[in-house]
Short mmCIF file of C-alpha atoms and ligand atoms in Angstrom, two decimals:
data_model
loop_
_atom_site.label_atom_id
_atom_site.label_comp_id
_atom_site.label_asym_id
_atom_site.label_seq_id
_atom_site.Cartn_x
_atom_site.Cartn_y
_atom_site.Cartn_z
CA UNK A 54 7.62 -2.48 -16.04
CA UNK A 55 6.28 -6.18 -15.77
CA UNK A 56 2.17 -6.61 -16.07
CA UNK A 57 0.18 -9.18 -14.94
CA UNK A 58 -3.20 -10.35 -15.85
CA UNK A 59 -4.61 -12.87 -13.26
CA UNK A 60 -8.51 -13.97 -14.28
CA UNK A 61 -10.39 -12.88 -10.74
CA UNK A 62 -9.26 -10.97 -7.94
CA UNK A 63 -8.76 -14.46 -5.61
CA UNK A 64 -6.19 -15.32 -8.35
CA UNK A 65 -4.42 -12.13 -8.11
CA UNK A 66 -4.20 -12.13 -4.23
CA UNK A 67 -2.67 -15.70 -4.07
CA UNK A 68 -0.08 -15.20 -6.58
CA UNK A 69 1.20 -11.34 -5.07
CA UNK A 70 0.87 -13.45 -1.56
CA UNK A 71 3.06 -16.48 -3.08
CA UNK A 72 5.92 -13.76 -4.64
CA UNK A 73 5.60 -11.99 -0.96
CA UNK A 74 5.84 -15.84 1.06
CA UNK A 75 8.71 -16.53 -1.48
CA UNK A 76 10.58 -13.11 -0.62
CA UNK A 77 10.14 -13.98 3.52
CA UNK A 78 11.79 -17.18 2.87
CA UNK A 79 14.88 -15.92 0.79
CA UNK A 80 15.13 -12.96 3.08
CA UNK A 81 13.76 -13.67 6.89
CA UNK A 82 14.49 -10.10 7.83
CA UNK A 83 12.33 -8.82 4.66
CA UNK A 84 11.77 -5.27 5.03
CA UNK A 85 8.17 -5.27 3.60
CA UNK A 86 6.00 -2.00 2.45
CA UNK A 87 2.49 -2.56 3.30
CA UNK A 88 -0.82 -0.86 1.87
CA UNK A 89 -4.45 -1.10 3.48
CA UNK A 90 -7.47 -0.70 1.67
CA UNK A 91 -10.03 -3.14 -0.03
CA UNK A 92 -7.76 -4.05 -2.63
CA UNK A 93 -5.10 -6.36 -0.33
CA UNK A 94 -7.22 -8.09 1.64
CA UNK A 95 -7.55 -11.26 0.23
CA UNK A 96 -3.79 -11.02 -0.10
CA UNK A 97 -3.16 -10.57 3.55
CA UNK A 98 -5.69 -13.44 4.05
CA UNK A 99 -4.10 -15.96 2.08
CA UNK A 100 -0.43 -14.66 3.82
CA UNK A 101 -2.40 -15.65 6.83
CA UNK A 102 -3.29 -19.01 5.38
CA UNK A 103 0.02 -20.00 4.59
CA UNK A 104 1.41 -18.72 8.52
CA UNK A 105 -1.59 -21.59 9.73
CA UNK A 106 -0.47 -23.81 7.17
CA UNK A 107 2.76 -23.79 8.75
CA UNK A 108 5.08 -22.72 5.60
CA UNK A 109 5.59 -19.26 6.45
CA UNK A 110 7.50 -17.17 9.50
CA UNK A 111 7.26 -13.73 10.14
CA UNK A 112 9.43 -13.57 12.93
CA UNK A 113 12.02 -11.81 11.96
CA UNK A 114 9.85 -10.07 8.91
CA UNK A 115 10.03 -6.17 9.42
CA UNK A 116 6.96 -3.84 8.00
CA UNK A 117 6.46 -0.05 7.10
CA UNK A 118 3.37 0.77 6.30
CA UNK A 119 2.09 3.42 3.60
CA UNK A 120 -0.04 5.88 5.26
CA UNK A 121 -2.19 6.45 8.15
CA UNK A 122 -4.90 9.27 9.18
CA UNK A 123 -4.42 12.42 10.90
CA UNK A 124 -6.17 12.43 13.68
CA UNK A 125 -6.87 8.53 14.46
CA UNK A 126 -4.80 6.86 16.86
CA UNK A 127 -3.52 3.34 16.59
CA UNK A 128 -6.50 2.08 18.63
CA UNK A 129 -9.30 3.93 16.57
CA UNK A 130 -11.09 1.26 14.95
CA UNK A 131 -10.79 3.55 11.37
CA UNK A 132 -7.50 4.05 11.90
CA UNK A 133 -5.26 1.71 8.99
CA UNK A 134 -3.05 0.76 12.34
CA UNK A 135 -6.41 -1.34 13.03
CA UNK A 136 -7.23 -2.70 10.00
CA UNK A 137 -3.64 -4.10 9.58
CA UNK A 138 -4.25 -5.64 13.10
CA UNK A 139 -7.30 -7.58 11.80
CA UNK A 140 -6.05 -8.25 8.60
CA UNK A 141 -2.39 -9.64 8.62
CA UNK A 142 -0.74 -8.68 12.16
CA UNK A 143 -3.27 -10.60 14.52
CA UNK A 144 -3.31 -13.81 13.10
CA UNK A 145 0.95 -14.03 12.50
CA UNK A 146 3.66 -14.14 14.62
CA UNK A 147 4.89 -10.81 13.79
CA UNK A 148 6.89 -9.03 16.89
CA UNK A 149 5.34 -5.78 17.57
CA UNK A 150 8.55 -3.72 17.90
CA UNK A 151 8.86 -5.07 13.85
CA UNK A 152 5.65 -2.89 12.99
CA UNK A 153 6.40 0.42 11.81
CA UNK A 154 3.33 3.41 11.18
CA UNK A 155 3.40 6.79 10.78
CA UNK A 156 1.98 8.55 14.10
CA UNK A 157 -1.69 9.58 13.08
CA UNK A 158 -1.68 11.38 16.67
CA UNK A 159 1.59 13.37 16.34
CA UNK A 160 2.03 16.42 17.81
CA UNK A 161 4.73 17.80 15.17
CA UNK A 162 3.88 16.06 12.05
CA UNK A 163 7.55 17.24 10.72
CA UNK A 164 9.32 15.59 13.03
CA UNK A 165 7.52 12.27 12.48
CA UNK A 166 7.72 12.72 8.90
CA UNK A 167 11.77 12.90 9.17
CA UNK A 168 11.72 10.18 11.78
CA UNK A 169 9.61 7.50 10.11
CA UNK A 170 12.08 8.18 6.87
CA UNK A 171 15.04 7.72 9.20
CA UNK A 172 13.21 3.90 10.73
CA UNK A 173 12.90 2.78 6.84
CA UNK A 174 16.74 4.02 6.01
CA UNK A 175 18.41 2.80 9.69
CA UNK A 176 16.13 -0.55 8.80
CA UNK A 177 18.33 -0.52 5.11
CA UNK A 178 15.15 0.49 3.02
CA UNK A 179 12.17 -1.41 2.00
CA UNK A 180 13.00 -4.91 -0.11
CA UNK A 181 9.54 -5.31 -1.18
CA UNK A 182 6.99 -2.51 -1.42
CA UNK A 183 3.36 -3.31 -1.71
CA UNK A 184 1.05 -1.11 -3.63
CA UNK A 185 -2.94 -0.39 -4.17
CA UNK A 186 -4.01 2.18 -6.37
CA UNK A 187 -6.18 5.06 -5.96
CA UNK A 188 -9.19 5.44 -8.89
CA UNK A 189 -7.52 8.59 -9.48
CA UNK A 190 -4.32 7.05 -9.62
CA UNK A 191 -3.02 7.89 -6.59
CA UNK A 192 -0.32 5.27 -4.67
CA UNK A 193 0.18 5.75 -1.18
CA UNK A 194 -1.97 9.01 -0.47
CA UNK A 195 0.47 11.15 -2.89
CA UNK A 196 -2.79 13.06 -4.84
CA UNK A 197 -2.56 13.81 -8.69
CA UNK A 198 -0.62 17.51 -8.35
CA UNK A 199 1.48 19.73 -9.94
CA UNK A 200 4.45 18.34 -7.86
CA UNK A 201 6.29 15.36 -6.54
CA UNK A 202 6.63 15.04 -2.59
CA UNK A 203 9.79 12.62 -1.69
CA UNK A 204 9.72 11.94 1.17
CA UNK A 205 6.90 10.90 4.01
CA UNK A 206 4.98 14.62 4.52
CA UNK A 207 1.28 15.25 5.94
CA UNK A 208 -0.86 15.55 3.12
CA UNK A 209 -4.36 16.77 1.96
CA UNK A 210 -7.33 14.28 0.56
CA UNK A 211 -8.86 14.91 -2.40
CA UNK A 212 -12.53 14.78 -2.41
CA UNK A 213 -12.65 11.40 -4.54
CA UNK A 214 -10.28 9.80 -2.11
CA UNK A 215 -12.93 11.21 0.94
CA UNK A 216 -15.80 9.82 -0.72
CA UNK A 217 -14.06 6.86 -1.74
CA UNK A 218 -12.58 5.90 1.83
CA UNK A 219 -16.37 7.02 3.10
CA UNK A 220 -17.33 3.00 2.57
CA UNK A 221 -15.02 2.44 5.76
CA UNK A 222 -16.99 4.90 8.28
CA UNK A 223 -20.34 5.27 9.77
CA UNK A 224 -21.19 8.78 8.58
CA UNK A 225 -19.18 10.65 5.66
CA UNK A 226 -18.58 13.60 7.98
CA UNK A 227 -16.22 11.10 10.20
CA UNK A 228 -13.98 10.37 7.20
CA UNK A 229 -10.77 12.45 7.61
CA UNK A 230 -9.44 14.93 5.12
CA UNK A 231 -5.21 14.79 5.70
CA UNK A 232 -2.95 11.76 6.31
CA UNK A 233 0.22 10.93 6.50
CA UNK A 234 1.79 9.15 3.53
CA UNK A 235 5.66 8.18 2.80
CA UNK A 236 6.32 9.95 -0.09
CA UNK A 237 6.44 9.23 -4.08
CA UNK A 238 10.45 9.23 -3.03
CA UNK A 239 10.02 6.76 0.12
CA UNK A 240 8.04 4.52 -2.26
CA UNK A 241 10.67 4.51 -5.76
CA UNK A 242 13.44 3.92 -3.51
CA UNK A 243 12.23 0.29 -2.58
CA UNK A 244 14.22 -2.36 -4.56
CA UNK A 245 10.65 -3.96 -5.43
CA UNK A 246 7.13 -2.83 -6.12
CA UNK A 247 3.89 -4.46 -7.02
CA UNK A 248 0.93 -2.30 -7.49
CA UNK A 249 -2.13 -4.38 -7.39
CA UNK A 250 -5.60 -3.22 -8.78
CA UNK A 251 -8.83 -4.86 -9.50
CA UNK A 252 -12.02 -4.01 -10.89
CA UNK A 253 -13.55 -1.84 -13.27
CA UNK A 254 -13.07 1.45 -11.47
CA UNK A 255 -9.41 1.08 -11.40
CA UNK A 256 -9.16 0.44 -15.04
CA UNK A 257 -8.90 3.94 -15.90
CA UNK A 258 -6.20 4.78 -13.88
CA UNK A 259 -4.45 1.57 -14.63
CA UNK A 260 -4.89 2.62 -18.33
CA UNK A 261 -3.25 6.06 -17.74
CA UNK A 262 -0.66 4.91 -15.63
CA UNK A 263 0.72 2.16 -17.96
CA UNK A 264 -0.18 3.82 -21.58
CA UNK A 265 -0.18 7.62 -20.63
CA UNK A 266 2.23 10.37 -20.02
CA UNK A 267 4.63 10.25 -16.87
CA UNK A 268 3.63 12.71 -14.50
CA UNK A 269 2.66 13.57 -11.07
CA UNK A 270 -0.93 14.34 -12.07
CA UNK A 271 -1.15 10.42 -12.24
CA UNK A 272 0.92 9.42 -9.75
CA UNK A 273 1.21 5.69 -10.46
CA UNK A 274 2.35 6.82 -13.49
CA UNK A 275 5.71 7.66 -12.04
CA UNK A 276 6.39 3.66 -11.22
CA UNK A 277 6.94 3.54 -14.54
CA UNK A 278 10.83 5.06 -13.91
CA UNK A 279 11.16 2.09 -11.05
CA UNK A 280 13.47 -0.39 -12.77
CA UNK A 281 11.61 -3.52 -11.07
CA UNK A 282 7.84 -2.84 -11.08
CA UNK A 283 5.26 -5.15 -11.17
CA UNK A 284 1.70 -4.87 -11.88
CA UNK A 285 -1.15 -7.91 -11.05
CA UNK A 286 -4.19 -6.94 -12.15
CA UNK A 287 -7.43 -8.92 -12.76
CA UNK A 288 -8.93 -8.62 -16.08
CA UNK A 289 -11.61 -5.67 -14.88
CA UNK A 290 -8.87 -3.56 -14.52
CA UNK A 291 -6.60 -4.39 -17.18
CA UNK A 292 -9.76 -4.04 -19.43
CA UNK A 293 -8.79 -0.90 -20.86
CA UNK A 294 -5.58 -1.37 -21.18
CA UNK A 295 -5.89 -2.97 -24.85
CA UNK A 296 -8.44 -0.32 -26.17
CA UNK A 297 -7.17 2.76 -28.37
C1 LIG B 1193 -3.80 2.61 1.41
C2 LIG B 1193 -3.25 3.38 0.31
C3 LIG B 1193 -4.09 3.75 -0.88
C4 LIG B 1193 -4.94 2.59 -1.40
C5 LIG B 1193 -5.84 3.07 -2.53
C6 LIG B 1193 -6.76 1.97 -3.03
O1 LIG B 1193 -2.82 2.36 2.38
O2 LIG B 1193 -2.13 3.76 0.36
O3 LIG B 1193 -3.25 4.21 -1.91
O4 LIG B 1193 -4.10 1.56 -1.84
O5 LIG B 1193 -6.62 4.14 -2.10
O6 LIG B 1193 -7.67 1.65 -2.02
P1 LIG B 1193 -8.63 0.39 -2.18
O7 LIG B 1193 -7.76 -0.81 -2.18
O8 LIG B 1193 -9.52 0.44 -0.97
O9 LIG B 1193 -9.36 0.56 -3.46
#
């Protein structure tokens, strides 16, 4: 695996938005992995940035994104769907039909498990896959557990990924407890991945994912079998990585 110290977060954003610019322009129909979350934002703005400036077309640029919540539909302003709308989708010239989300709404979460696998294989897999990380180490919503799920399933929230997603609603009690998240599977079998993190409350996981043992009780651990992964992290959360 590849790491990357970048001095702030701003620094960290533009270069993981200059490698993802530079993979649209060798490949116009990139198949692209997307996360939400705090961490990518300034990433998505300065994608955004570059679109304005002109030097960047998502037109024929095809996206999967990670996870979304059970229960919130595509319009709910909570719902991931949204926040990729305000973030990266609304301001580019990405075609809708290009857009790909698990169903947060579905009414056999099974079936839209297999079918959003089948989009991202009929689509010839994700090029590039984009990655946060969860403080307890978490990538996509696949929890620390005793096992490995491959392939996108409805899962269950831990409580540190409920309080930590709490920042995002008006009252804790709104925050939902299951999603739906492609699987530790879905997310190895993209030919790329860059896990960003920033911050001092990543640097724990970060620490444990890069230095400790492989295993699904730290999930970003497992990256570490990926032959072409990339971490950019800014120096908060690569602070730990040095100390015994
Ligand atoms: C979001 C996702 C999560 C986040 C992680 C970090 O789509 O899959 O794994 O990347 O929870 O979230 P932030 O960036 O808000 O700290």
């Amino acid at each position: 695996m590849n790491i990357v110290i970048c001095k702030n977060y701003l620094e960290m954003s533009c270069q993981v938005a200059g490698i993802v610019a530079e993979s649209i322009r060798e490949h116009v129909d990139l198949k692209l992995g997307l996360p939400t979350g705090e961490t990518p934002k300034a990433m998505y703005a300065e994608l955004v940035k570059l679109f304005r400036e002109g030097n960047l077309d998502f037109s024929e640029t095809v996206t999967f994104n990670l996870d979304e919540y059970v229960g919130l539909s595509s319009v709910d302003p909570n719902s991931f769907r949204c926040f990729m709308n305000e973030n990266l989708f609304d301001h580019i010239n990405i075609r809708s039909s290009n857009i790909h989300f698990p169903d947060g709404i579905s009414e056999c979460f099974e079936d839209e498990c297999q079918a959003y696998e089948d989009s991202i294989q009929k689509a010839g897999g994700i090029g590039l896959q984009l990655l946060g990380i969860g403080r307890n180490g978490h990538i996509g919503f696949n929890e620390p557990g005793d096992f490995i799920r491959d392939i996108t399933s409805k899962v269950n929230l831990t409580e540190d990924t409920i309080n930590a997603n709490a920042r995002f609603f008006k009252t804790p009690s709104e925050v939902p407890s299951t999603a739906v998240s492609m699987g530790i599977g879905t997310i190895m079998r993209a030919k790329s991945i860059i896990l960003m993190a920033n911050g001092d409350s990543k640097a724990q996981a970060v620490k444990e994912a890069v230095k400790g043992p492989i295993t699904p009780h730290l999930p970003a651990s497992l990256l570490r079998l990926h032959p072409d992964v990339t971490f950019f992290l800014d120096r908060e959360a690569s602070s730990l990585l040095e100390a015994k």
